[in-house]
mmCIF file of C-alpha atoms in Angstrom:
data_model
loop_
_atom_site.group_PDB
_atom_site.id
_atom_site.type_symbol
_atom_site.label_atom_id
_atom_site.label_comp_id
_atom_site.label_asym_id
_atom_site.label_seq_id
_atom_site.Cartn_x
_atom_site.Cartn_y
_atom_site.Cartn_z
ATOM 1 C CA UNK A 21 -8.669 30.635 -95.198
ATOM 2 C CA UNK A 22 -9.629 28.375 -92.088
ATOM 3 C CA UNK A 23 -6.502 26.244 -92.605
ATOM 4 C CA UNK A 24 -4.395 29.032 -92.344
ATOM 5 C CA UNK A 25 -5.772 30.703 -89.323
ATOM 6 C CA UNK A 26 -5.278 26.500 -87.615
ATOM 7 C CA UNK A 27 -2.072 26.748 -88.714
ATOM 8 C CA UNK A 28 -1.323 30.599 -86.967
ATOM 9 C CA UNK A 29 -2.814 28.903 -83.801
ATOM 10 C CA UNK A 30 -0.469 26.052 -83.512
ATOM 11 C CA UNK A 31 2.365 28.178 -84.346
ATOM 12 C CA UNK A 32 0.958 30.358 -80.807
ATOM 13 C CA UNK A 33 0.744 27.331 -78.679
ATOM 14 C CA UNK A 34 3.704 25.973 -79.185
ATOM 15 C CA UNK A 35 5.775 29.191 -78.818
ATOM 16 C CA UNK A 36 3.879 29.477 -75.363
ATOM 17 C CA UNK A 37 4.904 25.712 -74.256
ATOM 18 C CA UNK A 38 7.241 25.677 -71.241
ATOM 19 C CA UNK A 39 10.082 23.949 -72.493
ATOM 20 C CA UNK A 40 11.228 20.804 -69.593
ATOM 21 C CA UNK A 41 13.978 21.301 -67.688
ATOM 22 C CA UNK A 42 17.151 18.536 -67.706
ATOM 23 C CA UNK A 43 16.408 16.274 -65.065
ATOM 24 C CA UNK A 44 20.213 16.632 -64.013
ATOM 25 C CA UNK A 45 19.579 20.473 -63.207
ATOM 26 C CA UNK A 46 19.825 21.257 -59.716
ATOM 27 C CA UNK A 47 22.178 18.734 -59.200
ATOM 28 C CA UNK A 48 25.624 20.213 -60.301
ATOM 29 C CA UNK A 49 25.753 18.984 -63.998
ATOM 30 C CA UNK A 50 24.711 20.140 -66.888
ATOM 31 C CA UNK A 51 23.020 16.673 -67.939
ATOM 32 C CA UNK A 52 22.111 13.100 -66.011
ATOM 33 C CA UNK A 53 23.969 11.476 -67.775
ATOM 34 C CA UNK A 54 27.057 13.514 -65.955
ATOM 35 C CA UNK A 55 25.360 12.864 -62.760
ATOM 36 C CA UNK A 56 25.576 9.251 -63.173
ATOM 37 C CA UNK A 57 28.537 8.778 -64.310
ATOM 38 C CA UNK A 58 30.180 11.020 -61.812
ATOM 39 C CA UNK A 59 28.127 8.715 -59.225
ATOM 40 C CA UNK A 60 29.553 5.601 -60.278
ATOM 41 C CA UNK A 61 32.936 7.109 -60.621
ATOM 42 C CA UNK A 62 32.274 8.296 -56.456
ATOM 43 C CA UNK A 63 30.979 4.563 -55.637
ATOM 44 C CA UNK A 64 33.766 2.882 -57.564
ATOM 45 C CA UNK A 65 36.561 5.218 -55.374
ATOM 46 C CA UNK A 66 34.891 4.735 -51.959
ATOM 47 C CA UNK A 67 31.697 3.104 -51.589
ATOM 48 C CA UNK A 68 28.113 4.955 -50.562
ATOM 49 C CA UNK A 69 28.648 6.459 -47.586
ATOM 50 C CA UNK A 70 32.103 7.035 -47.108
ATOM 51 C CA UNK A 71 34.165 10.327 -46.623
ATOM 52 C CA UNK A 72 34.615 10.510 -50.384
ATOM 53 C CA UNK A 73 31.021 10.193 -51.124
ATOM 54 C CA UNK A 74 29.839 12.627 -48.892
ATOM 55 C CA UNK A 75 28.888 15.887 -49.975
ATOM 56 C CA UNK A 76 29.233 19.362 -48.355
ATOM 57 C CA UNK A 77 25.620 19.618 -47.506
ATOM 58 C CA UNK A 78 26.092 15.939 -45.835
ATOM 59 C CA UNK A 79 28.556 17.404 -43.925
ATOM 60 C CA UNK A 80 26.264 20.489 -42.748
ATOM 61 C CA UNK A 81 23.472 18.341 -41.587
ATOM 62 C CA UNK A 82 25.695 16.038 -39.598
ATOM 63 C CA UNK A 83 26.850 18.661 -37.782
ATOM 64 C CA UNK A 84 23.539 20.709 -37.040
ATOM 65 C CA UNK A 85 22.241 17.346 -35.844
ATOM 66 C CA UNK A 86 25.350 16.980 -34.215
ATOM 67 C CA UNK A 87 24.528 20.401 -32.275
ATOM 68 C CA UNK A 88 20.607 19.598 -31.869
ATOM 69 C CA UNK A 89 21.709 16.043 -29.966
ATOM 70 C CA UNK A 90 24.301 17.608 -27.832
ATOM 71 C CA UNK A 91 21.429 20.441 -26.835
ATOM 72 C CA UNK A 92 18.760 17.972 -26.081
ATOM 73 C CA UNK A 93 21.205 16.030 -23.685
ATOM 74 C CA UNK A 94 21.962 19.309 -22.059
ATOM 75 C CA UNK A 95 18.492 19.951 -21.455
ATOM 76 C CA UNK A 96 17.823 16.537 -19.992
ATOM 77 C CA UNK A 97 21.019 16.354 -17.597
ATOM 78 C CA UNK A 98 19.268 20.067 -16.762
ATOM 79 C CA UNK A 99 15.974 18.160 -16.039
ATOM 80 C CA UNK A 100 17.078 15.845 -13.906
ATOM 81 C CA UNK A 101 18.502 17.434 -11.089
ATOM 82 C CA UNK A 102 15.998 18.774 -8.123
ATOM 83 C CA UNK A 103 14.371 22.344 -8.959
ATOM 84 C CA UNK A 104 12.594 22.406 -5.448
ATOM 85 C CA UNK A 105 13.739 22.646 -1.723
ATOM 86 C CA UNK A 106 16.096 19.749 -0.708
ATOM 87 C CA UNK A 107 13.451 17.528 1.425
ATOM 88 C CA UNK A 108 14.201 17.940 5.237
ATOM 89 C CA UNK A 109 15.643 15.066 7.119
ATOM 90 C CA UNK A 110 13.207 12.633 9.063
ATOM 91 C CA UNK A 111 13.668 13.625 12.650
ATOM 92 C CA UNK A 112 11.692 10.744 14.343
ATOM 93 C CA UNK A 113 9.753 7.319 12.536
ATOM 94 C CA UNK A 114 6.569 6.575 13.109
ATOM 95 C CA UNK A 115 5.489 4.811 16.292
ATOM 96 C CA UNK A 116 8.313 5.919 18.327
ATOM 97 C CA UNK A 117 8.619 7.858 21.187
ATOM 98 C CA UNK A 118 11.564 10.406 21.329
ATOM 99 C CA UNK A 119 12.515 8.504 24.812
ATOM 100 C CA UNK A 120 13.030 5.990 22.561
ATOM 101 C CA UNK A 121 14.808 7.594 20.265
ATOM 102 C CA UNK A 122 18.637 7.467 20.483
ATOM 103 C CA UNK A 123 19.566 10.647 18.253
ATOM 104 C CA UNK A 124 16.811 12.912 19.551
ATOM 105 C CA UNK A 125 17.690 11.819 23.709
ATOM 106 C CA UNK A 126 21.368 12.791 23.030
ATOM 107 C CA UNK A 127 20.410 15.796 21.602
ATOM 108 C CA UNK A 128 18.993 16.970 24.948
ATOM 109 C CA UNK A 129 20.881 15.045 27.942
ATOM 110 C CA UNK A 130 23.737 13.146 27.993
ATOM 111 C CA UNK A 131 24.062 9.318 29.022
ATOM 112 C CA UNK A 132 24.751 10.357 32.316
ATOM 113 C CA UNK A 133 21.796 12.181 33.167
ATOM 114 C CA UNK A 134 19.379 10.059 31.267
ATOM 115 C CA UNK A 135 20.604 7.006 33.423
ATOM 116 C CA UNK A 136 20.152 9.096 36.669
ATOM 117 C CA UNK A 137 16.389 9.982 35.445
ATOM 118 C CA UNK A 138 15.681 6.273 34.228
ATOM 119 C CA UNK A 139 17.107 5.638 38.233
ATOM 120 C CA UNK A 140 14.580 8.411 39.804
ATOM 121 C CA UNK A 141 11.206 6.943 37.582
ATOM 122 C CA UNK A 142 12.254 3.334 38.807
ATOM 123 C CA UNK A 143 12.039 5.047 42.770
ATOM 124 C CA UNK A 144 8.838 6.934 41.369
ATOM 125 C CA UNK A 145 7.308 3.695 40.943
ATOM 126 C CA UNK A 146 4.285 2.528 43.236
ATOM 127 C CA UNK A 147 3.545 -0.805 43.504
ATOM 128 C CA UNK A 148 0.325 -2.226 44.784
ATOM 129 C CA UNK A 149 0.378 -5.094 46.844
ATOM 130 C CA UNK A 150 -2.578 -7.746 46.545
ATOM 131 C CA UNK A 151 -5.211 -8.132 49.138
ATOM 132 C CA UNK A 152 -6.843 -11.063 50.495
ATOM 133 C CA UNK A 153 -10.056 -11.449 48.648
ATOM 134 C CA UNK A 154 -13.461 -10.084 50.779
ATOM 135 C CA UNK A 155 -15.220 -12.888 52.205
ATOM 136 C CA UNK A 156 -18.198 -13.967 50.496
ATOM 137 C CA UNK A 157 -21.758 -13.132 51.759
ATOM 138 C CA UNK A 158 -24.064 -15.498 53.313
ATOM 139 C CA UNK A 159 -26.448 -16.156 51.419
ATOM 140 C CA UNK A 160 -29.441 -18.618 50.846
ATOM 141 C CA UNK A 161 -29.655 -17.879 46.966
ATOM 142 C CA UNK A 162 -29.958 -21.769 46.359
ATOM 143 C CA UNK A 163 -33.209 -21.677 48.135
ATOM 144 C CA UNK A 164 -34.824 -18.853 45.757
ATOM 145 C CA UNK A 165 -33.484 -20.605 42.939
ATOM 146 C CA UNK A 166 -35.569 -23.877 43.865
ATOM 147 C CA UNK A 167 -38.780 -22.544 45.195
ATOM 148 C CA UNK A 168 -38.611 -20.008 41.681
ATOM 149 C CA UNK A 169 -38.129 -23.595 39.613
ATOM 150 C CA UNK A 170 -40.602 -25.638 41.607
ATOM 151 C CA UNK A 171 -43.560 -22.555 41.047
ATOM 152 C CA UNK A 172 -45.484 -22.176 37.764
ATOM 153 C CA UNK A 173 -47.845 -19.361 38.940
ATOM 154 C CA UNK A 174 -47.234 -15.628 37.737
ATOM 155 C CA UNK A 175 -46.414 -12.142 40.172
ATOM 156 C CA UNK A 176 -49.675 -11.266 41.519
ATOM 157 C CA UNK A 177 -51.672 -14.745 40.961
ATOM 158 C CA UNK A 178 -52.789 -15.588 44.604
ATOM 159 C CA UNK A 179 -52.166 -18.716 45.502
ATOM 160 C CA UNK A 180 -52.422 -18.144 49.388
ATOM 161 C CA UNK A 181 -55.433 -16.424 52.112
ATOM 162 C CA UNK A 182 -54.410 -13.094 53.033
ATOM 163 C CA UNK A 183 -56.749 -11.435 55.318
ATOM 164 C CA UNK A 184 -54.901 -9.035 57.368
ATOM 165 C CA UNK A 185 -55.827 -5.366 57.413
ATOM 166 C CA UNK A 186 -53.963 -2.980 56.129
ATOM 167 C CA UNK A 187 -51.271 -5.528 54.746
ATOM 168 C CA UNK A 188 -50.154 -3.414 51.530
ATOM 169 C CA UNK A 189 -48.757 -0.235 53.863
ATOM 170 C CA UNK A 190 -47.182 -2.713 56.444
ATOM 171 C CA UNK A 191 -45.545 -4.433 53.542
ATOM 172 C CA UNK A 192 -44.165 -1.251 52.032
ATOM 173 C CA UNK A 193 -43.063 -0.337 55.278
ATOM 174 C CA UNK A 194 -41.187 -3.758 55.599
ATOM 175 C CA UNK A 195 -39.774 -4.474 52.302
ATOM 176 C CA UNK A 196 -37.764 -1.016 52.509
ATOM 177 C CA UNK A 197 -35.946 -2.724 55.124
ATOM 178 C CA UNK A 198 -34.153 -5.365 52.463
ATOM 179 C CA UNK A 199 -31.998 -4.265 49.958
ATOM 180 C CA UNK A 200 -32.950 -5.784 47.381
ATOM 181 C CA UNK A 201 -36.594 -8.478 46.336
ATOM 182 C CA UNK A 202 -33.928 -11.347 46.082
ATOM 183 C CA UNK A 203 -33.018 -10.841 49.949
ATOM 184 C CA UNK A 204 -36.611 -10.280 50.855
ATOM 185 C CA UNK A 205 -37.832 -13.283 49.374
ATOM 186 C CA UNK A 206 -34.521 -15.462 51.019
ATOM 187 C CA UNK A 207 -36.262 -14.449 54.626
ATOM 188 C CA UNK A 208 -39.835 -14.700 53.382
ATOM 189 C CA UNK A 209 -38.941 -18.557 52.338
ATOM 190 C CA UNK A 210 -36.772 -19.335 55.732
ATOM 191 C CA UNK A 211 -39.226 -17.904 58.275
ATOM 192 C CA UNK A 212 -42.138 -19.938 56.947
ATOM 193 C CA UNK A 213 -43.220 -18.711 53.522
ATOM 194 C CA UNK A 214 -45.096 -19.379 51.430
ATOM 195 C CA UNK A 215 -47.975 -20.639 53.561
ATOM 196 C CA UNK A 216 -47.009 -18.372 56.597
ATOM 197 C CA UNK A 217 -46.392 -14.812 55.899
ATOM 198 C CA UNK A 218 -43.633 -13.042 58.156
ATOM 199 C CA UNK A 219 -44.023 -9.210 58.110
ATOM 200 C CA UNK A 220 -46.587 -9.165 55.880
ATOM 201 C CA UNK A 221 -44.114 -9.371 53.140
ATOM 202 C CA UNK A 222 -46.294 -11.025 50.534
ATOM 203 C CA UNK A 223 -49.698 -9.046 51.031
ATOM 204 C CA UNK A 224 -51.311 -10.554 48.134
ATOM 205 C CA UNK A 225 -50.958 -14.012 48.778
ATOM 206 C CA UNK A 226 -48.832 -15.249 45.581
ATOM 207 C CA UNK A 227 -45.826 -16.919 47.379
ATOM 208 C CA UNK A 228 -43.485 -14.061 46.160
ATOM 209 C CA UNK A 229 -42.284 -11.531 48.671
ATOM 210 C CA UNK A 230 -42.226 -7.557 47.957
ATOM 211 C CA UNK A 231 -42.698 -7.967 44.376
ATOM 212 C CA UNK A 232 -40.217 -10.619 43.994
ATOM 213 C CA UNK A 233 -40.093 -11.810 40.672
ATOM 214 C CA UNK A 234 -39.216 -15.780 39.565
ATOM 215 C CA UNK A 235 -39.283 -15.405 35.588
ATOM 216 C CA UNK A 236 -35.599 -15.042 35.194
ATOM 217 C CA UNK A 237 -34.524 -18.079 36.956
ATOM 218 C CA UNK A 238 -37.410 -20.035 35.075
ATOM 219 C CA UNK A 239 -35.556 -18.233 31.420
ATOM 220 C CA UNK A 240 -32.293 -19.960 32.694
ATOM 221 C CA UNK A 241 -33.406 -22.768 33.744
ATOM 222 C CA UNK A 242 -34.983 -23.278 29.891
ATOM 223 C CA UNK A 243 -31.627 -22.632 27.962
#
C-alpha cells in the first residue's frame, strides 16, 4: 500500500515539472543548432559586422543613436552661444583721463577747437619767478652753543650772587622783550653774563637767562 501511494506521488511531480525551453527560442529558429548554423553561414558570406550580418534591430538602434547624437550636438551648439545681454563696450581704460582719450575728445570737439583750448590753457598759465633768497639773521648762536657745552650745572642750580630786590618781576618784565630764551641768553652772554647780570635776566643766579635751557645742545653734543 505505501509503495503505491510513492509511486502516485512521483507520477504528480513530474506532471507539474516545467518542461525547459530550447535555448534557440527567442532567437528566430526553432532549435540552436539552426541558429548556429545559420550564423556561420552569415560569417562565411560577409564577416561579423558587415551589412549582411546585421540584423533589423541593428539597424533600429543605429539609427535611434543616430537621432540621440545629432540631438545632443544640437543642444550643445544651443549652449554655447550667449543667453545674456551682449556686454557693453569699454568706453575709457583705467588710468586715463578722457583729455587723454582720443575717441571720447572727438566725440565732443573737433581738432580744431581742442587745439585752440590746448592754446588758451598754455596763456592761462602763471609762472612764478624765483626770488633772491632772504638774508640770513644775525645771530650769535655759536656763542650759546659753547657756553651750553662748557657748563655742567642744571636750570635753577645757582652758581652766581644775586641780591637785587625784586629781581624775579623785573626779569619777567624783561625777558618778554626777546622772542624767544635762545635770543635772551645770546644778549645775557655778550653784555657780560654770566658773572654780570644785564636786566636782571638771570634772577636766580644759574648762568642761564629767562629760563634758558642748555640740555639739548649737551644731547647733541653726546651723539
Amino acid at each position: 500500500m505505501r509503495l503505491t501511494v510513492a509511486l502516485i506521488s512521483l507520477a504528480a511531480l513530474a506532471a507539474c515539472e516545467t518542461p525547459v525551453p530550447d535555448s534557440g527560442s527567442g532567437v528566430g529558429f526553432g532549435s540552436y543548432a539552426d541558429y548556429q548554423a545559420n550564423r556561420e553561414a552569415q560569417l562565411i558570406a560577409g564577416g561579423e559586422g558587415s551589412g549582411a550580418g546585421r540584423t533589423a534591430s541593428n539597424l533600429d538602434t543605429q539609427a535611434i543613436s543616430a537621432e540621440a547624437s545629432a540631438a545632443i550636438d544640437a543642444a550643445e551648439a544651443g549652449s554655447a552661444a550667449p543667453t545674456g545681454p551682449a556686454p557693453s563696450a569699454v568706453t575709457n581704460a583705467v588710468g586715463i583721463s578722457s583729455e587723454n582719450d582720443f575717441s571720447a575728445v572727438s566725440s565732443e570737439r573737433s581738432i580744431e577747437e581742442d587745439a585752440a583750448l590746448v592754446a588758451a590753457n598754455k596763456e592761462a598759465y602763471v609762472t612764478i619767478q624765483p626770488t633772491a633768497l632772504p638774508s640770513r639773521p644775525n645771530s650769535d648762536a655759536g656763542i650759546i652753543v659753547e657756553f651750553a657745552l662748557s657748563t655742567t650745572n642744571s636750570v635753577g642750580q645757582a652758581l652766581y650772587s644775586r641780591l637785587i630786590p625784586g629781581a624775579e618781576s623785573r626779569a619777567a618784565r624783561n625777558c618778554a622783550k626777546y622772542p624767544s630764551p635762545d635770543l635772551a641768553q645770546e644778549y645775557f652772554l655778550k653784555h657780560g653774563g654770566p658773572e654780570k647780570n644785564p636786566q636782571g635776566l638771570d634772577p636766580d643766579g644759574d648762568g642761564f637767562a629767562c629760563s634758558w635751557d642748555p640740555a639739548p645742545f649737551r644731547l647733541a653734543a653726546k651723539r
